[in-house]
Amino acid sequence: MSLSTAGALARPGNAVSAGPGAAPRRRARLPDLRRWISPLALVVAWQLASAAGVLPADKLAAPLTVLRSAVDLAASGELGDAFVVSVSRVAVGFALGAAVGVLLGAVAGLSRWGEVLLDPPVQMLRTLPFLGLIPLLILWFGIGEAPKVALVALGVAFPLYLNVHAGIRAVDGRLLEAAEVLGFTRWERLRHVVAPAAVPQGLVGLRQGLGAAWLSLIIGEQVNADAGLGYLINIARDFLRTDVIVVGLLVYAALGLLTDAVVRLVERRVLRWRTTTRR
Amino acid sequence: MADHDPAVSAHAARLRGVRRTFAGRQVLAGVDLTIARGEFVALLGRSGSGKSTLLRLLAGLDFPDAHSPDHDTPVPGFPDRGSRAQSSRNQSSRNHRGYGSARVDGASTRVDLDRDATDIETREPDGEARGQRSPTVERTPHLTSAPDRPGTVDVPGRVSVAFQDARLLPWRRVAHNVRLGLRRPDADEVVERALDEVGLTGHRDAWPLTLSGGEAQRVSLARALVREPDLLLLDEPFGALDALTRLSMHRLVLQLWQHHAPAVLLVTHDVDEALTLADRVLVLADGRIAAEHAIPLSRPRRRADLTELRALVLDHLGVSGRVVA
């Protein structure tokens, strides 16, 4: 620990000696540990406030209590079951929404007629607050898994549609012209010019879509769920178990962070041609 | 087809009375130009003189205005070509992403204009068949039936272009950029050889964004050469390079030209570049070829031998050469 702190503090000197190519990478590997000081202080303050009775347990449980009930819930299998249910809702909803969003975005981006026919209704529907559709979704799909999955799918489909569409439309016309002169076939033009050009924007849509997916899940699970993290939280509310509520919220947060990290990893891999450092 | 076999044709390109109008402004007002096979021609002109328009016509990226009605006779297989091309023209001049492609298909000629740049759905209804045909034929922007008719662009052989802004696909590595679209069994070897020729073997796996301007242009040249063009179009390819890099690029281009023997049309606004490299220098002004000078000097050329010609050409370009020199 102290070793890496020393490394971080010594960074400016290292960067100069290592040359311009090595500096950014080194910076990424060594997180600045000083940034942990204030979050940890807040948690300690929270714990002290709970212990002193300033924060009653029926308003907000102490961090240590939260930790203990997290361990208990995990050990009993309750947390694991809820986790699996919630994650599979997001997975199915995301897969459906992403498939529809990317497909429609590609059609609207690649074909003039596709754009003329698809874009107006999609833009109109987009202005509806999709979370407000819950009552309708319940009337359509009942109160089982379907309305929750549908809500996630809706949340994912719109940002992906918009970004894939925009990404394809923004393809550099000069590159298409070069492809024309080089005698690319339609498939080559799509695969080597249009699709790669649309990827950066598409990944922006992916991140937005994932954010919307978790949000949709949380809202959807607040409404008459009989399993999953939202169900866990609702039951805990009835019993004033604020510790369990906090555990549920932390799991949501961790899942959101995890998927975002995965997308960033994919981004770094797929967009590695964007390096501007010379060899 | 036989009279358009590049092996039989005496010329690499021939334009007869070619006009091109953009939104009411006539950029080319009847250009006559013949480029012999293997000839190195430089085209000079001020900004906006129509140099690039002419090059795009030769590359098949654009099409001349329909010729005047008194010459208009029906074209077999495409009777209403004139009116169609005209209406498409308005579209593409309004919309800079306008797209056109011409295809010569046996006796019938079809001109497909007015397509959205990314519109793959309607762009090539028969893309399968297109892939099987020789690229020489499918991109040749002329009318089989009447190559000599006024208003036609006749390019019988294969055409390659090196653009000013190299236009490499940034998401494909250097060697892949050169290879893409190349349909021949020994493509990999050909690509390796070409990269070797332009001195970039060590960069075959580099990303284009990591290349310098000169390196990117050399990749662009390699990409043009592996297609074994009969006509190599160079659209101010050295314009964005520093003076020293430009000199070494000149040497490289001459070397490649002597080795591969394509006809070259170099579009440039650099008089010295044109005089150093070309067999013949053309000056484009007011939409026509305003002057033409053959340069029967051997290469490499000494600047001193070119002084007089330089002044003359600068005069044609509306710059008093004697004051500058």
XYZ file of C-alpha atoms in Angstrom:
604
model
C 0.000 0.000 0.000
C 2.635 2.506 1.035
C 4.696 1.443 -1.944
C 2.005 2.297 -4.478
C 1.265 5.554 -2.676
C 4.891 6.481 -3.069
C 4.663 5.541 -6.744
C 1.644 7.760 -7.246
C 3.299 10.684 -5.530
C 6.469 10.220 -7.548
C 4.471 10.120 -10.775
C 5.360 13.479 -12.389
C 9.082 12.667 -12.377
C 8.465 9.167 -13.756
C 6.275 10.414 -16.541
C 8.989 12.694 -17.812
C 11.645 10.020 -17.807
C 9.387 7.322 -19.269
C 8.529 9.403 -22.322
C 5.157 10.545 -23.647
C 4.021 7.080 -24.713
C 4.356 5.442 -21.322
C 2.955 8.179 -19.115
C -0.833 7.794 -19.605
C -0.751 4.063 -19.117
C 1.184 4.339 -15.904
C -1.264 6.913 -14.612
C -4.199 4.596 -15.286
C -2.665 1.703 -13.346
C -2.006 3.626 -10.153
C -5.208 4.996 -8.579
C -4.660 8.023 -6.426
C -5.279 6.635 -2.945
C -5.815 10.104 -1.527
C -9.196 10.086 -3.177
C -10.350 7.428 -0.688
C -9.824 9.679 2.349
C -13.127 11.564 2.291
C -15.433 8.633 1.416
C -13.935 6.586 4.225
C -14.291 9.533 6.610
C -17.992 9.764 5.710
C -18.535 6.082 6.442
C -16.753 6.443 9.783
C -18.884 9.492 10.615
C -22.004 7.523 9.689
C -20.970 4.654 11.958
C -20.239 7.057 14.845
C -23.577 8.827 14.388
C -25.417 5.489 14.521
C -23.494 4.340 17.593
C -24.222 7.636 19.379
C -27.928 7.276 18.616
C -28.078 10.390 16.398
C -29.144 8.155 13.471
C -31.926 5.796 14.684
C -31.788 2.312 13.143
C -35.350 2.567 11.763
C -34.238 5.582 9.666
C -30.816 4.342 8.564
C -28.910 1.332 9.885
C -25.240 1.583 10.857
C -22.629 0.528 8.285
C -21.554 -2.408 10.406
C -25.162 -3.587 10.733
C -25.527 -3.308 6.968
C -22.393 -5.373 6.510
C -23.618 -8.009 8.958
C -27.032 -8.369 7.312
C -25.341 -8.516 3.899
C -23.364 -11.511 5.120
C -26.478 -13.071 6.655
C -28.550 -12.566 3.504
C -25.795 -14.012 1.363
C -25.350 -16.999 3.684
C -29.079 -17.786 3.748
C -29.215 -17.699 -0.047
C -31.901 -14.997 -0.051
C -29.603 -12.416 -1.601
C -28.327 -14.848 -4.217
C -31.837 -15.820 -5.318
C -32.967 -12.196 -5.530
C -29.793 -11.331 -7.424
C -30.347 -14.063 -10.008
C -33.966 -13.027 -10.571
C -33.110 -9.350 -11.007
C -30.082 -9.943 -13.207
C -32.006 -12.271 -15.500
C -34.752 -9.632 -15.860
C -32.158 -7.127 -16.977
C -30.390 -9.649 -19.210
C -33.544 -10.676 -21.073
C -34.884 -7.139 -21.276
C -31.543 -5.790 -22.415
C -31.145 -8.467 -25.081
C -34.621 -7.778 -26.448
C -34.281 -3.986 -26.313
C -30.770 -3.993 -27.775
C -31.788 -6.275 -30.632
C -34.746 -4.072 -31.524
C -32.828 -0.808 -31.039
C -29.813 -1.851 -33.090
C -31.919 -3.410 -35.821
C -34.199 -0.398 -36.232
C -31.258 1.999 -35.940
C -29.373 0.113 -38.642
C -32.358 0.035 -40.980
C -33.035 3.748 -40.486
C -29.346 4.532 -40.895
C -28.740 2.432 -43.984
C -31.872 3.020 -45.969
C -33.570 6.266 -46.909
C -36.971 4.605 -46.871
C -36.211 2.976 -43.561
C -35.479 6.379 -42.090
C -38.573 7.973 -43.591
C -40.830 5.234 -42.248
C -39.178 4.416 -38.913
C -37.808 7.648 -37.585
C -41.017 9.677 -37.105
C -42.865 7.119 -34.948
C -39.742 6.310 -32.940
C -39.057 9.992 -32.303
C -42.668 10.483 -31.206
C -42.626 7.500 -28.859
C -39.317 8.657 -27.457
C -40.930 11.758 -26.024
C -43.228 9.592 -23.860
C -41.773 9.097 -20.366
C -41.365 5.341 -20.697
C -41.398 4.792 -16.931
C -44.894 6.230 -16.989
C -45.994 3.294 -19.122
C -46.042 0.928 -16.131
C -49.841 1.021 -15.681
C -50.329 0.176 -19.364
C -47.687 -2.536 -19.276
C -49.411 -4.126 -16.286
C -52.744 -4.043 -18.124
C -51.127 -5.600 -21.183
C -48.821 -8.142 -19.607
C -50.255 -8.751 -16.150
C -48.077 -8.596 -13.041
C -45.565 -11.355 -13.808
C -42.115 -11.050 -15.344
C -43.299 -9.700 -18.685
C -44.007 -6.040 -17.719
C -40.643 -5.763 -15.938
C -38.743 -7.210 -18.882
C -40.712 -5.006 -21.270
C -39.874 -1.908 -19.246
C -36.149 -2.729 -19.349
C -36.355 -3.417 -23.077
C -38.039 -0.060 -23.684
C -35.385 1.739 -21.678
C -32.595 0.085 -23.701
C -34.102 0.286 -27.182
C -34.408 4.073 -27.523
C -30.850 5.169 -26.728
C -29.457 2.380 -28.887
C -31.720 3.246 -31.797
C -30.828 6.930 -31.640
C -27.081 6.404 -31.408
C -26.789 3.620 -33.981
C -28.872 5.658 -36.406
C -26.837 8.813 -35.826
C -23.557 6.872 -35.974
C -24.352 5.393 -39.366
C -25.584 8.697 -40.773
C -22.384 10.411 -39.663
C -20.097 8.142 -41.701
C -17.412 10.196 -43.419
C -18.500 10.682 -47.026
C -14.868 10.924 -48.136
C -14.217 7.389 -46.915
C -17.287 6.136 -48.781
C -15.931 7.831 -51.870
C -12.581 6.137 -51.409
C -14.388 2.812 -51.008
C -16.186 3.565 -54.258
C -12.930 4.182 -56.139
C -11.349 1.099 -54.587
C -14.169 -1.046 -55.931
C -15.558 -2.272 -52.602
C -18.603 -4.486 -52.824
C -21.710 -3.516 -50.896
C -20.790 -5.967 -48.164
C -17.208 -4.682 -47.926
C -18.432 -1.123 -47.682
C -20.825 -2.069 -44.890
C -18.323 -4.191 -43.000
C -15.194 -2.081 -43.352
C -16.466 1.473 -43.679
C -19.998 1.995 -42.365
C -20.109 -0.379 -39.407
C -16.729 0.525 -37.853
C -17.503 4.210 -38.297
C -20.747 3.785 -36.370
C -19.214 1.805 -33.505
C -18.036 4.698 -31.274
C -21.471 6.307 -31.299
C -23.088 2.899 -30.883
C -21.039 2.308 -27.735
C -22.278 5.602 -26.328
C -25.776 4.257 -26.927
C -24.833 1.002 -25.216
C -23.740 2.812 -22.068
C -26.839 4.988 -22.016
C -28.968 1.897 -22.619
C -27.390 0.010 -19.736
C -27.977 2.937 -17.419
C -31.615 3.011 -18.496
C -31.839 -0.772 -18.028
C -30.885 -0.657 -14.345
C -33.148 2.312 -13.728
C -36.073 0.508 -15.397
C -35.397 -2.594 -13.345
C -35.422 -0.710 -10.052
C -38.647 1.123 -10.883
C -40.273 -2.013 -12.313
C -39.396 -4.059 -9.250
C -40.963 -1.519 -6.883
C -44.340 -2.414 -8.351
C -45.801 -5.699 -7.150
C -42.757 -7.923 -7.510
C -42.773 -11.322 -5.859
C -39.061 -11.986 -6.234
C -35.819 -10.143 -6.922
C -33.889 -7.341 -5.261
C -36.851 -4.960 -5.406
C -39.020 -7.507 -3.622
C -36.338 -7.894 -0.952
C -36.311 -4.139 -0.445
C -40.103 -3.859 -0.299
C -40.415 -6.604 2.327
C -37.644 -4.944 4.347
C -39.564 -1.670 4.261
C -42.602 -3.370 5.801
C -40.418 -4.595 8.675
C -38.443 -1.334 9.041
C -35.248 -3.232 8.135
C -33.242 -0.267 6.786
C -30.102 -2.433 6.821
C -31.599 -4.778 4.214
C -32.780 -1.824 2.104
C -29.235 -0.452 2.071
C -27.853 -3.873 1.119
C -30.269 -4.003 -1.829
C -29.310 -0.520 -2.945
C -25.611 -1.358 -2.734
C -26.108 -4.442 -4.887
C -27.933 -2.352 -7.498
C -25.083 0.148 -7.463
C -22.446 -2.564 -7.766
C -24.265 -4.117 -10.733
C -24.481 -0.757 -12.478
C -20.797 -0.108 -11.930
C -19.870 -3.593 -13.095
C -21.727 -3.373 -16.410
C -20.299 0.091 -17.017
C -16.808 -1.247 -16.437
C -17.470 -4.078 -18.890
C -18.566 -1.609 -21.568
C -15.474 0.489 -20.943
C -13.342 -2.621 -21.351
C -15.100 -3.436 -24.631
C -14.599 0.172 -25.723
C -10.889 0.063 -25.088
C -10.613 -3.160 -27.045
C -12.817 -2.203 -29.998
C -11.584 1.374 -30.328
C -7.892 0.639 -29.951
C -7.289 2.062 -33.423
C -7.931 5.463 -31.896
C -4.445 5.663 -30.416
C -2.761 8.861 -31.422
C 0.670 8.043 -30.014
C 3.223 7.208 -32.656
C 5.137 3.971 -32.500
C -15.972 -4.203 -75.923
C -12.829 -4.945 -77.921
C -12.119 -1.329 -78.826
C -12.066 -0.533 -75.092
C -9.652 -3.166 -74.081
C -6.924 -1.153 -72.356
C -4.322 -3.213 -74.189
C -5.681 -2.039 -77.516
C -6.561 1.564 -76.685
C -3.881 4.094 -77.483
C -5.013 6.398 -74.717
C -5.500 6.036 -71.003
C -8.169 8.713 -70.919
C -9.968 10.891 -73.417
C -12.379 13.748 -72.807
C -14.309 15.446 -75.576
C -16.058 18.761 -74.944
C -16.770 17.854 -71.344
C -18.907 20.282 -69.393
C -19.891 20.252 -65.771
C -22.199 22.688 -64.049
C -22.798 23.026 -60.334
C -25.889 24.981 -59.324
C -25.780 27.166 -62.432
C -22.020 27.750 -62.296
C -20.176 26.170 -65.175
C -16.988 24.740 -63.707
C -15.903 22.904 -66.844
C -16.845 24.585 -70.110
C -15.843 22.075 -72.737
C -12.619 20.289 -71.836
C -10.744 18.335 -74.484
C -8.000 16.162 -73.131
C -6.258 12.984 -74.172
C -3.788 11.234 -71.937
C -1.611 8.692 -73.706
C -0.852 5.343 -72.109
C 2.028 5.660 -69.689
C 2.143 9.432 -69.972
C 2.761 11.635 -66.918
C 0.531 14.691 -67.124
C 0.301 17.481 -64.565
C -2.811 19.610 -64.357
C -2.298 23.081 -62.922
C -4.909 25.623 -62.016
C -5.871 28.125 -59.397
C -8.200 27.174 -56.560
C -11.688 26.583 -57.870
C -10.533 26.237 -61.474
C -12.166 22.837 -61.742
C -9.055 20.653 -61.355
C -10.654 18.415 -58.792
C -13.897 18.265 -60.733
C -12.009 17.013 -63.747
C -10.241 14.413 -61.646
C -13.509 13.234 -60.136
C -14.973 12.808 -63.614
C -12.005 10.654 -64.578
C -12.329 8.646 -61.362
C -15.986 7.920 -62.080
C -17.053 9.744 -58.912
C -18.910 12.363 -60.907
C -20.439 12.664 -64.359
C -20.367 15.331 -67.047
C -23.428 17.324 -67.968
C -25.552 15.730 -70.624
C -24.245 16.899 -73.990
C -26.115 19.531 -75.976
C -29.340 18.483 -77.765
C -27.980 18.870 -81.312
C -25.627 15.962 -80.669
C -28.205 13.977 -78.814
C -28.914 10.586 -80.295
C -30.464 7.764 -78.336
C -28.072 5.575 -76.400
C -28.842 1.866 -76.808
C -30.338 0.434 -73.674
C -30.746 3.771 -72.003
C -32.854 6.053 -74.177
C -33.596 8.688 -71.576
C -30.126 9.010 -70.150
C -29.877 12.743 -70.769
C -32.911 13.772 -68.806
C -32.223 11.318 -66.037
C -28.671 12.412 -65.559
C -29.757 16.013 -65.589
C -32.323 15.643 -62.852
C -29.902 13.621 -60.780
C -27.285 16.270 -61.232
C -29.422 18.856 -59.475
C -29.776 16.528 -56.558
C -26.093 15.795 -56.213
C -24.997 19.389 -56.473
C -27.386 20.293 -53.710
C -26.373 17.397 -51.593
C -22.645 16.955 -51.364
C -23.000 13.370 -50.378
C -24.619 12.705 -53.720
C -23.371 9.570 -55.293
C -23.058 8.225 -58.749
C -21.794 5.139 -60.446
C -21.834 4.053 -63.992
C -21.637 0.567 -65.256
C -20.939 -0.736 -68.677
C -22.743 -3.959 -69.109
C -22.343 -5.515 -72.517
C -24.300 -3.490 -75.016
C -26.496 -1.681 -72.527
C -25.345 1.126 -70.302
C -26.981 2.075 -67.082
C -26.178 5.138 -65.077
C -27.141 5.058 -61.447
C -27.058 8.439 -59.847
C -28.896 10.056 -57.024
C -28.346 7.562 -54.296
C -27.724 8.308 -50.709
C -24.168 7.656 -49.688
C -24.979 5.033 -47.104
C -28.101 3.724 -48.691
C -27.061 0.153 -49.267
C -30.600 -1.057 -49.583
C -31.312 0.534 -52.916
C -27.815 1.402 -54.003
C -26.837 -1.725 -55.859
C -29.778 -3.948 -56.387
C -27.563 -6.605 -57.930
C -24.479 -6.438 -55.755
C -23.841 -10.151 -56.131
C -23.360 -10.000 -59.840
C -21.317 -6.837 -59.469
C -18.689 -8.575 -57.377
C -18.053 -11.119 -60.081
C -17.513 -8.653 -62.859
C -14.100 -7.207 -63.448
C -13.629 -3.909 -61.615
C -12.141 -2.482 -64.793
C -15.390 -2.607 -66.599
C -17.833 -1.787 -63.884
C -16.350 1.541 -62.862
C -15.571 2.855 -66.300
C -17.556 6.058 -66.667
C -18.116 6.211 -70.361
C -20.683 5.111 -72.830
C -19.701 2.077 -74.799
C -21.629 3.114 -77.809
C -20.057 6.532 -78.363
C -16.698 7.215 -76.773
C -15.975 10.080 -79.141
C -19.234 11.914 -78.802
C -19.019 15.419 -77.271
C -19.534 15.488 -73.553
C -18.091 12.057 -72.893
C -15.407 10.816 -70.584
C -13.637 7.766 -71.924
C -11.404 5.863 -69.527
C -10.845 2.411 -70.996
C -8.639 0.908 -68.304
C -8.402 0.583 -64.567
C -8.325 3.774 -62.514
C -6.805 4.362 -59.088
C -6.869 7.526 -57.037
C -4.598 8.881 -54.320
C -6.465 11.640 -52.510
C -4.934 14.650 -50.836
C -6.189 13.442 -47.445
C -4.954 9.844 -47.808
C -8.425 8.550 -46.797
C -7.235 5.413 -45.072
C -9.759 3.546 -42.952
C -8.541 4.435 -39.449
C -9.919 1.207 -37.965
C -8.013 -1.106 -40.284
C -4.286 -1.709 -40.031
C -1.991 -0.473 -42.794
C -1.665 -3.751 -44.711
C -5.404 -4.383 -44.446
C -6.077 -0.915 -45.859
C -3.951 -1.697 -48.895
C -5.484 -5.123 -49.348
C -9.179 -4.351 -48.940
C -11.159 -4.607 -52.136
C -8.320 -6.362 -53.921
C -9.623 -9.503 -55.565
C -6.791 -11.750 -56.661
C -5.390 -14.968 -55.262
C -1.918 -13.556 -54.533
C -3.257 -10.420 -52.804
C -1.155 -10.885 -49.664
C 2.118 -11.055 -51.592
C 1.159 -8.098 -53.767
C 0.404 -6.037 -50.666
C 3.711 -6.979 -49.049
C 5.596 -6.030 -52.206
C 3.811 -2.703 -52.505
C 4.493 -1.804 -48.867
C 8.109 -2.717 -49.432
C 8.223 -0.484 -52.505
C 6.968 2.542 -50.604
C 9.289 1.690 -47.718
C 6.663 0.864 -45.114
C 7.163 -2.854 -44.474
C 7.806 -2.081 -40.811
C 4.435 -0.362 -40.527
C 2.275 -3.105 -41.993
C 0.485 -3.679 -38.669
C 0.330 -0.030 -37.625
C -2.911 1.869 -37.147
C -3.265 4.667 -39.710
C -3.690 7.314 -36.992
C -0.166 6.585 -35.792
C 1.339 7.428 -39.196
C 2.837 10.751 -40.201
C 1.325 12.622 -43.137
C 4.006 11.372 -45.506
C 3.656 7.780 -44.348
C -0.113 7.911 -44.780
C 0.357 9.193 -48.326
C 2.777 6.380 -49.084
C 0.184 3.863 -47.878
C -2.327 5.595 -50.100
C 0.060 5.254 -53.048
C 0.633 1.591 -52.291
C -3.121 1.078 -52.108
C -3.537 2.733 -55.505
C -0.695 0.756 -57.094
C -1.708 -2.754 -56.018
C -4.740 -2.270 -58.246
C -2.370 -2.055 -61.220
C -4.050 1.022 -62.670
C -3.811 2.047 -66.289
C -4.552 5.558 -65.084
C -3.313 6.805 -61.719
C -5.022 9.964 -60.508
C -3.124 11.996 -57.931
C -5.303 14.669 -56.323
C -2.778 17.079 -54.773
C -1.406 14.185 -52.753
C 1.567 16.177 -51.467
C -0.290 19.391 -50.690
C -0.401 18.823 -46.951
C 3.187 17.617 -46.576
C 6.226 19.575 -45.445
C 8.754 20.602 -48.095
C 11.344 17.902 -47.353
C 8.797 15.096 -47.245
C 7.350 16.404 -50.490
C 10.715 16.127 -52.230
C 11.159 12.512 -51.207
C 7.586 11.794 -52.257
C 8.343 13.236 -55.692
C 11.225 10.836 -56.056
C 9.050 7.938 -54.918
C 6.260 8.785 -57.350
C 8.676 8.966 -60.278
C 10.203 5.677 -59.267
C 6.804 3.994 -59.006
C 5.702 5.501 -62.311
C 8.823 4.279 -64.106
C 8.447 0.818 -62.605
C 4.699 0.312 -63.095
C 4.185 2.572 -66.142
C 0.637 3.753 -65.548
C -0.533 6.976 -67.117
C -0.531 9.592 -64.368
C -2.656 12.689 -63.972
C -1.241 14.810 -61.185
C -3.556 17.596 -60.075
C -1.595 20.266 -58.267
C -1.267 23.983 -57.721
C 2.489 23.723 -57.253
C 4.160 24.803 -60.514
C 7.595 23.491 -59.550
C 6.148 20.115 -58.666
C 4.408 19.926 -62.030
C 7.523 20.940 -63.976
C 9.792 18.545 -62.103
C 7.602 15.508 -62.597
C 5.482 15.671 -65.718
C 5.926 14.953 -69.432
C 3.300 17.538 -70.145
C 1.827 20.378 -68.138
C -1.725 21.594 -68.629
C -3.199 24.780 -67.246
C -6.905 24.796 -66.503
C -8.525 28.224 -66.538
C -12.078 29.399 -67.145
C -13.237 25.822 -67.423
C -10.971 24.941 -70.337
C -7.453 23.756 -70.949
C -5.959 27.208 -71.429
C -2.365 26.219 -72.067
C -0.305 23.124 -72.632
C 3.457 22.595 -72.534
C 5.408 19.463 -73.283
C 8.560 19.079 -71.213
C 10.971 16.927 -73.198
C 13.665 16.983 -70.517
C 15.097 13.882 -68.929
C 14.735 13.294 -65.204
C 15.967 14.210 -62.652
C 15.580 17.770 -63.821
C 17.591 20.761 -62.807
C 15.695 23.756 -61.689
C 17.799 26.037 -63.855
C 16.561 24.331 -67.025
C 12.977 25.054 -66.098
C 13.190 28.781 -65.338
C 11.766 29.990 -68.614
C 8.922 27.494 -68.688
C 8.147 28.279 -65.083
C 7.687 31.963 -65.878
C 5.511 31.081 -68.846
C 3.257 28.791 -66.848
C 2.963 31.293 -64.023
C 1.878 33.831 -66.613
C -0.897 31.496 -67.714
C -1.968 31.155 -64.121
C -2.253 34.908 -63.865
C 0.853 35.353 -61.734
C 3.768 37.337 -63.069
C 6.516 34.739 -62.922
C 9.338 37.112 -63.611
C 8.668 39.219 -60.540
C 8.491 36.181 -58.266
C 11.597 34.597 -59.743
